[in-house]
Coordinates of C-alpha atoms in Angstrom, one line a residue:
M402 CA 75.6 111.5 121.5
P403 CA 77.7 109.5 123.8
Y404 CA 80.2 107.0 123.2
H405 CA 79.2 103.4 123.6
A406 CA 82.2 101.0 123.5
P407 CA 81.3 97.8 121.6
V408 CA 82.8 95.5 123.9
D409 CA 80.7 92.7 122.5
D410 CA 82.1 93.2 119.5
Y411 CA 85.6 92.4 120.9
A412 CA 84.3 89.2 122.4
F413 CA 82.4 88.3 119.4
L414 CA 85.8 88.8 117.6
F415 CA 88.1 87.1 120.1
D416 CA 85.4 83.7 120.3
H417 CA 84.8 83.4 116.6
V418 CA 86.6 84.7 114.7
V419 CA 90.5 85.3 115.4
G420 CA 91.3 82.1 117.5
Y421 CA 91.6 84.0 121.0
A422 CA 91.5 80.3 122.5
G423 CA 94.2 79.5 121.1
L424 CA 95.9 82.0 122.8
R425 CA 94.8 80.8 126.7
A426 CA 96.2 77.7 125.8
T427 CA 99.7 78.7 125.7
D428 CA 101.6 79.0 128.8
R429 CA 103.1 82.6 128.8
F430 CA 98.8 83.7 128.2
A431 CA 97.1 81.2 130.5
E432 CA 96.1 83.7 132.7
A433 CA 94.3 85.4 130.3
T434 CA 90.6 83.6 130.8
D435 CA 87.4 84.5 129.4
D436 CA 86.0 85.8 132.7
V437 CA 89.1 88.2 133.0
T438 CA 89.3 89.0 129.7
R439 CA 85.5 90.3 129.8
A440 CA 86.3 91.9 133.2
I441 CA 89.2 94.3 131.1
L442 CA 87.0 94.9 128.1
T443 CA 84.4 96.1 130.5
E444 CA 86.4 98.3 132.7
A445 CA 88.1 99.6 129.9
G446 CA 84.8 100.8 128.1
K447 CA 83.3 102.3 131.4
L448 CA 86.9 104.1 131.3
T449 CA 86.3 105.4 128.0
E450 CA 82.6 106.0 128.1
E451 CA 82.5 108.0 131.7
V452 CA 85.8 109.4 131.8
L453 CA 87.5 110.0 128.3
A454 CA 84.6 110.8 126.1
P455 CA 84.0 114.0 127.5
L456 CA 87.4 115.5 126.5
Q457 CA 86.8 115.0 123.1
R458 CA 85.2 118.3 122.2
A459 CA 87.2 120.0 125.4
G460 CA 90.3 119.0 123.5
D461 CA 89.5 120.7 120.2
L462 CA 87.8 123.5 121.6
H463 CA 90.6 124.1 123.7
P464 CA 94.0 123.0 122.4
A465 CA 97.4 122.2 124.1
R466 CA 99.2 126.1 124.4
L467 CA 102.7 126.7 125.0
E468 CA 102.7 129.7 127.7
N469 CA 106.7 131.1 128.8
G470 CA 108.3 127.4 127.9
V471 CA 106.1 125.2 129.7
V472 CA 102.9 123.1 127.4
R473 CA 99.5 123.5 129.2
T474 CA 97.0 120.7 128.2
S475 CA 93.4 120.5 127.4
P476 CA 91.0 121.3 130.2
G477 CA 90.1 117.8 132.0
F478 CA 93.4 115.9 130.2
A479 CA 95.6 115.7 133.1
E480 CA 92.6 114.3 135.1
G481 CA 91.9 111.7 131.9
W482 CA 95.3 110.4 131.8
A483 CA 95.7 110.0 135.6
A484 CA 92.4 107.8 135.2
I485 CA 94.7 106.2 132.5
A486 CA 97.5 105.6 134.5
E487 CA 96.1 104.5 138.2
G488 CA 94.1 101.8 136.1
G489 CA 97.3 100.4 135.1
W490 CA 96.1 100.9 131.2
V491 CA 99.3 101.9 130.1
G492 CA 101.2 98.9 131.4
M493 CA 98.7 96.4 130.2
A494 CA 101.4 94.3 127.6
A495 CA 104.4 95.3 130.0
D496 CA 106.4 93.1 131.7
P497 CA 105.4 92.5 135.5
E498 CA 108.7 92.8 136.5
Y499 CA 108.4 96.4 136.1
G500 CA 104.9 96.6 137.4
G501 CA 103.3 95.4 134.1
M502 CA 100.2 93.4 133.7
G503 CA 101.8 91.3 131.0
L504 CA 98.8 90.8 129.2
P505 CA 98.0 89.9 125.5
M506 CA 98.7 92.6 122.9
T507 CA 95.5 91.5 121.3
L508 CA 93.7 92.6 124.6
T509 CA 95.7 95.9 124.7
S510 CA 95.1 96.6 121.1
A511 CA 91.2 96.4 121.8
V512 CA 91.5 98.8 124.9
N513 CA 93.6 101.7 123.2
E514 CA 90.8 101.1 120.3
M515 CA 88.5 102.0 122.4
M516 CA 90.6 104.9 124.0
S517 CA 91.1 106.0 120.5
S518 CA 87.4 106.1 120.1
A519 CA 86.8 108.1 123.2
C520 CA 89.5 111.1 122.7
L521 CA 92.1 109.8 119.9
S522 CA 94.1 113.4 121.4
L523 CA 94.8 111.8 124.7
Q524 CA 95.7 107.9 123.5
L525 CA 98.5 109.6 121.7
A526 CA 100.0 109.5 125.3
P527 CA 99.9 105.8 126.6
L528 CA 100.5 104.6 123.0
M529 CA 103.6 106.2 122.5
S530 CA 105.0 105.3 126.5
Q531 CA 103.7 101.7 125.5
G532 CA 105.7 101.9 122.3
Q533 CA 108.8 102.9 124.6
I534 CA 108.4 100.3 127.0
E535 CA 108.6 97.8 124.5
A536 CA 111.5 99.1 122.9
L537 CA 113.9 99.1 126.2
E538 CA 112.1 95.8 127.2
H539 CA 113.6 94.4 124.3
H540 CA 116.8 96.5 124.0
A541 CA 117.7 98.7 127.0
S542 CA 120.5 97.5 129.5
D543 CA 119.2 96.3 132.8
A544 CA 120.4 99.5 134.8
I545 CA 117.7 101.7 132.5
K546 CA 115.1 98.7 132.6
A547 CA 115.4 99.3 136.4
L548 CA 115.2 103.1 136.6
Y549 CA 113.1 103.7 133.7
L550 CA 110.5 101.0 133.0
P551 CA 108.6 101.2 136.4
K552 CA 108.1 105.2 136.2
L553 CA 106.9 104.4 132.6
T554 CA 104.4 101.3 133.2
A555 CA 103.0 103.2 136.3
G556 CA 102.3 106.2 133.9
D557 CA 104.2 108.6 136.5
W558 CA 106.6 109.5 133.1
T559 CA 105.7 109.1 129.8
G560 CA 107.8 108.2 126.5
T561 CA 108.2 109.8 122.8
M562 CA 109.8 108.9 119.9
N563 CA 111.9 111.3 118.2
L564 CA 112.9 110.4 114.2
T565 CA 111.7 113.0 112.3
E566 CA 113.8 116.1 111.4
P567 CA 112.9 118.9 108.8
Q568 CA 114.8 117.2 106.2
A569 CA 114.8 113.7 107.1
G570 CA 111.1 112.7 107.2
S571 CA 110.4 108.7 105.8
D572 CA 114.5 109.2 105.0
V573 CA 115.4 108.3 108.3
G574 CA 118.7 108.1 107.0
A575 CA 119.4 111.9 106.1
L576 CA 119.0 112.7 110.1
S577 CA 121.8 115.4 111.2
T578 CA 120.9 114.9 115.0
K579 CA 124.3 114.1 116.9
A580 CA 125.5 112.2 119.8
E581 CA 129.0 113.0 121.2
N582 CA 130.3 111.1 123.5
N583 CA 131.1 112.1 126.9
G584 CA 133.5 109.4 128.4
N585 CA 131.0 108.7 131.6
G586 CA 128.4 106.5 129.8
T587 CA 126.7 109.3 128.5
F588 CA 126.6 111.3 125.5
A589 CA 125.7 114.7 124.9
V590 CA 123.1 114.8 122.2
T591 CA 122.2 117.8 119.9
G592 CA 119.8 118.7 116.9
Q593 CA 116.1 119.4 116.2
K594 CA 113.3 116.9 116.2
I595 CA 109.5 117.7 114.7
Y596 CA 106.4 116.4 114.4
I597 CA 106.7 114.6 118.4
S598 CA 103.7 113.7 119.4
W599 CA 103.7 114.4 123.5
G600 CA 106.9 115.9 123.4
D601 CA 106.0 117.8 126.5
H602 CA 102.8 118.7 128.5
D603 CA 101.9 119.1 132.5
V604 CA 100.0 115.6 132.9
A605 CA 103.2 113.4 134.2
E606 CA 106.2 114.8 136.3
N607 CA 108.6 113.3 133.7
V608 CA 109.0 112.6 129.5
C609 CA 111.6 110.4 128.3
H610 CA 112.5 110.7 125.1
L611 CA 113.8 108.1 122.7
V612 CA 116.3 109.9 120.3
L613 CA 117.7 108.6 116.7
A614 CA 120.8 110.8 116.3
R615 CA 124.6 109.4 114.6
I616 CA 128.0 109.4 116.8
P617 CA 130.5 111.3 115.2
G618 CA 132.3 109.4 112.3
A619 CA 129.4 106.5 112.1
P620 CA 128.7 105.6 108.8
A621 CA 125.7 107.7 106.8
G622 CA 122.7 106.8 106.3
T623 CA 120.9 104.2 108.5
K624 CA 123.8 102.3 109.2
G625 CA 125.4 104.7 111.1
I626 CA 122.0 105.9 113.5
S627 CA 122.0 104.8 117.2
L628 CA 119.3 105.3 119.4
F629 CA 119.5 107.4 122.7
L630 CA 117.4 108.1 125.8
V631 CA 116.9 111.3 126.7
P632 CA 114.8 112.7 129.8
K633 CA 113.6 115.7 130.2
F634 CA 115.0 115.9 134.0
I635 CA 117.6 113.6 134.6
P636 CA 116.8 111.0 137.3
N637 CA 118.4 110.1 140.5
A638 CA 119.6 106.8 141.2
D639 CA 116.5 106.4 143.2
G640 CA 114.0 107.6 140.6
T641 CA 113.6 111.2 141.7
L642 CA 113.6 113.7 139.6
G643 CA 117.2 115.7 139.7
A644 CA 118.4 118.4 137.5
R645 CA 116.6 119.5 134.0
N646 CA 118.4 118.4 130.7
G647 CA 119.1 120.3 128.1
V648 CA 115.9 119.3 126.3
N649 CA 113.3 122.4 125.6
V650 CA 110.2 123.3 123.6
V651 CA 110.4 125.6 120.5
S652 CA 107.1 125.5 119.6
L653 CA 103.9 123.8 119.0
E654 CA 102.3 122.9 115.6
H655 CA 99.3 124.4 114.1
K656 CA 97.2 121.0 112.8
L657 CA 94.6 120.3 111.0
G658 CA 93.1 118.0 113.9
L659 CA 94.2 116.2 117.0
H660 CA 94.6 119.5 118.7
G661 CA 94.5 118.7 122.3
S662 CA 97.6 116.4 121.3
P663 CA 100.7 118.5 122.0
T664 CA 103.0 117.8 118.6
A665 CA 106.3 119.8 119.4
V666 CA 109.3 121.0 117.6
M667 CA 111.9 119.9 120.3
Q668 CA 115.8 121.3 120.7
F669 CA 118.0 119.2 122.0
D670 CA 121.3 121.0 123.1
A671 CA 124.2 118.7 124.4
A672 CA 121.1 117.1 126.2
T673 CA 122.4 113.7 128.3
G674 CA 121.3 111.0 127.0
W675 CA 122.2 107.0 127.6
L676 CA 122.6 104.5 124.4
V677 CA 119.8 102.3 123.7
G678 CA 121.1 99.0 122.4
S679 CA 124.6 98.5 120.1
E680 CA 126.1 101.6 119.2
E681 CA 124.9 101.5 115.2
G682 CA 122.0 99.8 116.4
G683 CA 119.3 102.6 116.6
M684 CA 117.1 101.5 113.6
A685 CA 116.5 98.1 114.5
A686 CA 115.7 99.1 118.5
M687 CA 113.6 101.9 116.9
F688 CA 111.5 99.6 114.6
T689 CA 110.2 97.8 117.6
M690 CA 108.6 100.7 119.2
M691 CA 107.4 101.7 115.2
N692 CA 105.7 98.3 114.8
N693 CA 104.1 98.2 118.2
A694 CA 103.2 101.9 117.0
R695 CA 101.8 100.5 113.4
L696 CA 99.4 98.4 114.8
G697 CA 98.6 101.1 117.5
V698 CA 97.8 103.6 114.9
G699 CA 95.6 101.0 112.8
G700 CA 93.5 100.9 116.0
Q701 CA 93.3 104.7 115.8
G702 CA 92.0 104.7 112.4
I703 CA 89.5 101.9 113.6
G704 CA 88.9 103.5 116.6
V705 CA 87.7 106.5 114.9
A706 CA 85.8 105.3 112.7
E707 CA 83.8 103.5 115.5
A708 CA 83.1 106.5 116.9
A709 CA 81.8 108.3 113.8
Y710 CA 79.7 105.8 112.8
Q711 CA 78.0 106.1 116.2
H712 CA 77.5 109.5 115.7
A713 CA 76.4 109.4 111.9
L714 CA 74.0 106.1 113.2
A715 CA 72.3 108.8 116.1
Y716 CA 71.9 111.5 113.7
A717 CA 70.2 109.0 111.2
L718 CA 67.8 107.9 113.5
E719 CA 66.4 111.3 114.6
R720 CA 66.9 113.2 111.4
K721 CA 63.9 113.3 109.7
Q722 CA 64.0 115.0 105.9
G723 CA 62.4 113.5 102.5
R724 CA 59.7 111.4 102.2
S725 CA 60.3 107.6 103.0
T726 CA 60.0 105.0 100.6
L727 CA 59.0 102.2 103.2
E728 CA 55.6 101.7 104.6
A729 CA 56.6 100.8 108.0
G730 CA 60.2 103.0 108.2
T731 CA 61.2 105.0 110.8
G732 CA 60.5 108.5 109.4
T733 CA 63.9 109.6 109.6
I734 CA 66.7 109.5 106.7
M735 CA 67.5 106.0 108.1
D736 CA 64.8 105.0 105.5
H737 CA 66.6 106.3 102.8
A738 CA 68.7 103.9 100.3
D739 CA 71.6 106.0 100.4
V740 CA 72.3 106.6 104.0
R741 CA 71.6 102.9 104.3
R742 CA 74.5 102.2 102.1
M743 CA 76.6 104.6 103.6
L744 CA 75.9 103.3 107.3
M745 CA 76.0 99.5 106.1
T746 CA 79.4 100.3 104.4
M747 CA 80.9 102.0 107.6
K748 CA 80.1 99.6 109.8
A749 CA 81.1 96.9 107.4
D750 CA 84.4 98.3 107.1
I751 CA 84.9 98.6 110.3
F752 CA 84.5 94.9 111.4
A753 CA 86.9 93.8 108.6
A754 CA 89.6 96.2 109.7
R755 CA 89.0 95.9 113.6
A756 CA 89.4 91.9 112.6
I757 CA 92.5 92.6 110.7
A758 CA 94.0 94.5 113.0
L759 CA 93.4 92.0 115.9
S760 CA 94.6 88.8 113.5
C761 CA 97.6 91.0 113.3
A762 CA 98.1 91.6 117.6
M763 CA 97.3 87.2 117.4
A764 CA 100.0 86.9 115.5
I765 CA 102.5 89.3 117.6
D766 CA 100.9 87.5 120.6
M767 CA 101.5 83.4 119.4
E768 CA 104.9 84.4 118.3
H769 CA 106.0 85.5 121.6
A770 CA 104.3 82.9 123.5
T771 CA 105.5 80.0 121.0
S772 CA 108.6 81.6 119.4
D773 CA 107.5 80.0 115.9
T774 CA 109.1 81.7 113.1
D775 CA 105.5 81.2 110.8
W776 CA 103.8 83.7 113.7
R777 CA 106.2 86.1 113.8
A778 CA 106.0 86.3 109.5
R779 CA 102.8 86.9 109.6
A780 CA 102.7 89.5 112.5
A781 CA 105.5 91.2 109.9
F782 CA 103.1 90.9 107.2
L783 CA 100.1 91.6 108.2
T784 CA 101.3 95.0 110.5
P785 CA 101.4 97.2 107.2
I786 CA 98.0 95.6 106.3
A787 CA 96.5 96.9 109.7
K788 CA 98.2 100.3 109.9
A789 CA 97.2 100.6 106.6
F790 CA 93.6 99.6 106.5
G791 CA 92.7 100.9 109.5
T792 CA 93.9 104.6 108.8
D793 CA 92.1 104.5 105.3
T794 CA 88.9 103.0 106.9
G795 CA 89.2 105.6 109.5
I796 CA 89.4 108.3 107.3
A797 CA 86.6 107.0 104.8
V798 CA 84.0 106.1 107.7
A799 CA 84.4 109.7 109.0
E800 CA 84.0 111.3 105.5
M801 CA 80.9 109.3 105.3
G802 CA 80.0 110.5 108.9
V803 CA 80.0 114.1 107.6
Q804 CA 78.0 113.6 104.5
V805 CA 75.2 111.6 106.6
H806 CA 74.8 115.0 108.2
G807 CA 74.7 116.3 105.4
G808 CA 75.1 120.2 105.4
M809 CA 75.1 119.9 109.3
G810 CA 78.1 117.7 108.9
F811 CA 79.7 120.9 107.4
I812 CA 79.1 122.6 111.0
E813 CA 81.5 122.3 113.5
E814 CA 79.3 122.1 116.5
T815 CA 78.1 118.8 115.5
G816 CA 81.1 117.2 115.9
A817 CA 81.1 115.5 113.2
A818 CA 83.9 117.3 111.2
Q819 CA 86.5 116.7 114.0
F820 CA 86.4 113.0 113.8
S821 CA 87.4 113.8 110.0
R822 CA 90.1 116.3 111.0
D823 CA 91.6 113.9 113.4
V824 CA 92.0 110.9 112.0
R825 CA 93.4 112.1 108.7
V826 CA 97.0 112.3 110.3
T827 CA 96.8 108.7 111.0
A828 CA 97.5 107.8 107.3
I829 CA 100.7 109.9 107.5
Y830 CA 102.7 109.2 110.8
E831 CA 104.4 106.1 112.1
G832 CA 104.8 105.9 108.1
T833 CA 102.8 107.2 105.2
N834 CA 100.2 104.0 103.8
G835 CA 102.1 104.3 100.5
V836 CA 105.5 103.4 102.5
Q837 CA 103.7 100.7 104.2
A838 CA 102.5 99.6 100.8
M839 CA 105.9 99.5 99.6
D840 CA 107.5 97.5 102.8
L841 CA 104.4 95.2 102.3
V842 CA 105.7 94.8 98.3
A843 CA 109.3 95.3 98.9
R844 CA 110.7 93.7 102.7
K845 CA 107.5 91.4 103.3
M846 CA 108.3 89.5 100.0
M847 CA 112.1 88.6 100.3
D848 CA 110.3 85.1 101.5
G849 CA 109.3 84.9 97.8
G850 CA 105.6 85.5 99.1
D851 CA 105.7 82.4 101.5
A852 CA 103.6 84.2 104.4
A853 CA 101.7 85.6 101.9
A854 CA 100.7 82.3 100.6
R855 CA 100.3 80.2 103.7
L856 CA 97.5 83.1 104.7
L857 CA 95.7 82.4 101.4
D858 CA 95.7 78.7 102.2
E859 CA 93.9 78.9 105.1
I860 CA 91.7 81.6 103.8
E861 CA 90.8 79.1 101.1
S862 CA 90.3 76.3 103.5
C863 CA 87.7 78.4 105.6
A864 CA 85.8 79.1 102.1
E865 CA 85.6 75.0 101.3
E866 CA 84.8 74.3 104.4
A867 CA 82.0 77.2 104.6
R868 CA 80.7 76.1 101.0
A869 CA 78.1 73.2 102.3
A870 CA 76.3 75.9 105.3
L871 CA 76.7 79.7 102.8
P872 CA 77.8 78.7 99.4
D873 CA 77.0 82.0 98.0
L874 CA 79.6 83.6 100.3
A875 CA 82.2 80.9 100.4
E876 CA 82.5 80.7 96.5
P877 CA 83.1 84.5 95.8
V878 CA 85.7 84.6 99.0
W879 CA 87.3 81.5 97.5
Q880 CA 87.6 82.9 93.7
A881 CA 89.0 86.4 95.2
T882 CA 91.8 84.3 96.9
E883 CA 92.5 82.4 94.1
T884 CA 92.8 86.2 92.3
L885 CA 94.9 87.2 95.0
R886 CA 97.4 84.5 95.1
E887 CA 97.7 85.2 91.0
V888 CA 98.8 88.3 91.7
T889 CA 100.9 87.6 94.9
E890 CA 103.0 85.2 92.7
W891 CA 103.0 87.9 89.9
M892 CA 104.4 90.5 92.5
A893 CA 107.0 88.9 94.1
A894 CA 108.3 87.4 90.6
Q895 CA 109.3 91.2 89.3
Q896 CA 112.8 92.0 89.7
D897 CA 112.0 95.7 89.4
M898 CA 111.3 97.4 92.4
T899 CA 109.9 100.3 90.5
T900 CA 107.3 98.4 89.2
R901 CA 106.2 96.5 92.5
F902 CA 106.2 100.2 94.0
A903 CA 103.8 101.4 91.2
G904 CA 101.0 98.6 92.7
A905 CA 101.7 98.6 96.0
V906 CA 99.2 100.7 97.5
P907 CA 96.1 98.7 95.3
Y908 CA 97.6 95.6 96.1
L909 CA 97.6 96.1 100.0
R910 CA 93.9 97.6 99.5
A911 CA 93.1 94.5 97.4
F912 CA 94.6 91.8 100.4
A913 CA 92.5 93.8 102.6
R914 CA 89.3 93.7 100.8
V915 CA 90.1 89.7 100.6
M916 CA 91.2 89.3 104.2
G917 CA 88.0 91.1 105.3
G918 CA 85.8 89.0 103.4
Y919 CA 87.6 85.7 105.0
L920 CA 87.1 87.2 108.4
H921 CA 83.3 88.8 107.5
L922 CA 82.7 84.9 106.4
K923 CA 84.2 83.3 109.6
A924 CA 81.8 85.9 111.4
A925 CA 78.6 84.8 109.3
L926 CA 79.5 81.1 110.0
A927 CA 79.5 81.4 113.9
D928 CA 75.8 83.7 113.4
Q929 CA 73.9 81.8 111.0
G930 CA 71.1 83.9 110.4
G931 CA 72.3 86.6 112.5
K932 CA 73.1 90.0 112.5
R933 CA 76.7 89.1 112.0
E934 CA 75.5 87.2 108.3
A935 CA 73.8 89.9 107.2
L936 CA 76.8 92.2 107.4
A937 CA 79.0 89.9 105.7
R938 CA 76.2 89.2 102.8
F939 CA 76.5 93.1 102.6
Y940 CA 80.3 93.1 102.8
I941 CA 81.0 90.1 100.1
K942 CA 78.3 90.8 97.8
R943 CA 79.3 94.7 97.5
L944 CA 82.7 95.1 99.2
L945 CA 84.8 92.2 98.5
P946 CA 84.1 93.0 94.1
E947 CA 86.4 95.8 94.4
H948 CA 89.7 93.3 94.9
A949 CA 89.3 92.6 91.1
G950 CA 89.9 96.5 89.7
L951 CA 92.4 96.9 92.7
L952 CA 94.4 93.4 91.8
A953 CA 94.3 95.2 88.1
Q954 CA 95.9 98.7 89.0
A955 CA 98.1 96.5 91.2
Q956 CA 99.7 94.8 87.4
A957 CA 99.6 97.7 85.8
G958 CA 103.5 98.3 85.5
A959 CA 104.9 102.2 86.3
E960 CA 104.9 102.8 82.6
D961 CA 101.8 105.2 82.8
L962 CA 103.1 106.9 86.0
Y963 CA 106.0 108.5 84.2
A964 CA 104.4 109.4 80.9
L965 CA 104.2 112.8 81.4
S966 CA 107.6 115.1 82.3
A967 CA 107.6 117.2 85.3
D968 CA 106.4 119.9 82.4
D969 CA 103.7 118.2 80.7
L970 CA 102.6 118.3 84.7
A971 CA 102.5 121.4 85.3
A972 CA 101.2 122.3 82.1

């Protein structure tokens, strides 16, 4: 079935749920008016529906391939990339000084999500470039900015991030790639990186790699890591391409899904690179790109969830099977209670995950517009939640989409299985969801839980205001928030990090559940008696109660996790 961009849903969220009006009230984003925002959403919707969505199946059936050292992308991907680049979509949030639009990340996130729904394999390319653009804007020298940013923003060149090595996954400090000073302002970068999304391709003329490496003599671990910009072709001063650099593709990974996205093993052999940021400041610079990517990956999960939901809904509306229990039903499986349960769960969780992600993007934008440290803390706190809950939702919704299809969901020709295969990796890359949860209860609670407390105060205030209009929805949200507050205070008080980490994943999901209830409640207040109140009622009555069991797990401690020895587990 054809993909339909949910433009009206984004507009509703902007206007009634995430506070987009406050963003437009700032000097920085004053030009992101209602008319401009709606026009951009509409045009992005056309791009995704008409140009990108038709590439989804082609990317799966005709994967990227490596031929004689050259990566060939799936049919139509070059034209799809050209449409993205020519429309200015790569540089939506980029600095106008280098050709960007300077638009809010909130709006960029919505557009990126639509692209993910249409064709996730291709959307990975602009997402990687956007992250690199932001990292260079914040950390690169003026000379690097002037040479690289216009090309990256225009989509003439693309960007990647190179962190992982065979022995250094989440433990980035264990990397072995080295960078030796050439004495002329450049470094010779040598090493191998794996899992490099869009590490090479034929859709743009140059590929620019951000590479983590260690300068000889630097300290071990993450403290000694530096960041380098290593292009495939070394550019001349005027931006034209010069000599081929010492960068090559060893192989492309054979993956469960995302077949159209070339995921490369990259070899750097004394490749010429330029330092980005300070020596031994690589992690700080790379985290700029990674945090951008974590929000973007959360959006990828939501985007695939939307596409899988639309696919399942269309099937449910046409498939006739069994006897309907409804007198005036459709005569299709849409009448069956369990199919309705799945579809309502899919739709309600998509709304919650989307609203959380856009709330995170809003916090990022407000921090940039105001330099307010509270907004910065909120953005940091919401980032792991947006990433983990967004991708968990994508996986769960895609799996339910297969289930709605029944036996046909297991047949590749229907396309339902592709969503499940494609989205699965989103819970793994840019930091696994377990790592996100540990980050939430550790680094993000170094403030003693203050950022969390401010958010909980806001949720309770909304619930109290809603009691007059929607008491049966407001009360459970308020009560859930109080329970979450108690566990948050308990979590922040734990000195044993193993205890925190043992409960990290259920705690993050419980926080997402409660925040989802809050955002659904705001939607219900804005649409009383309408479809969004009905959806909120389903979420708050059926899905929000999960928070209680999750919070019980969060406080269970670590003892039972280690009760069995390795031999016991193997027996």
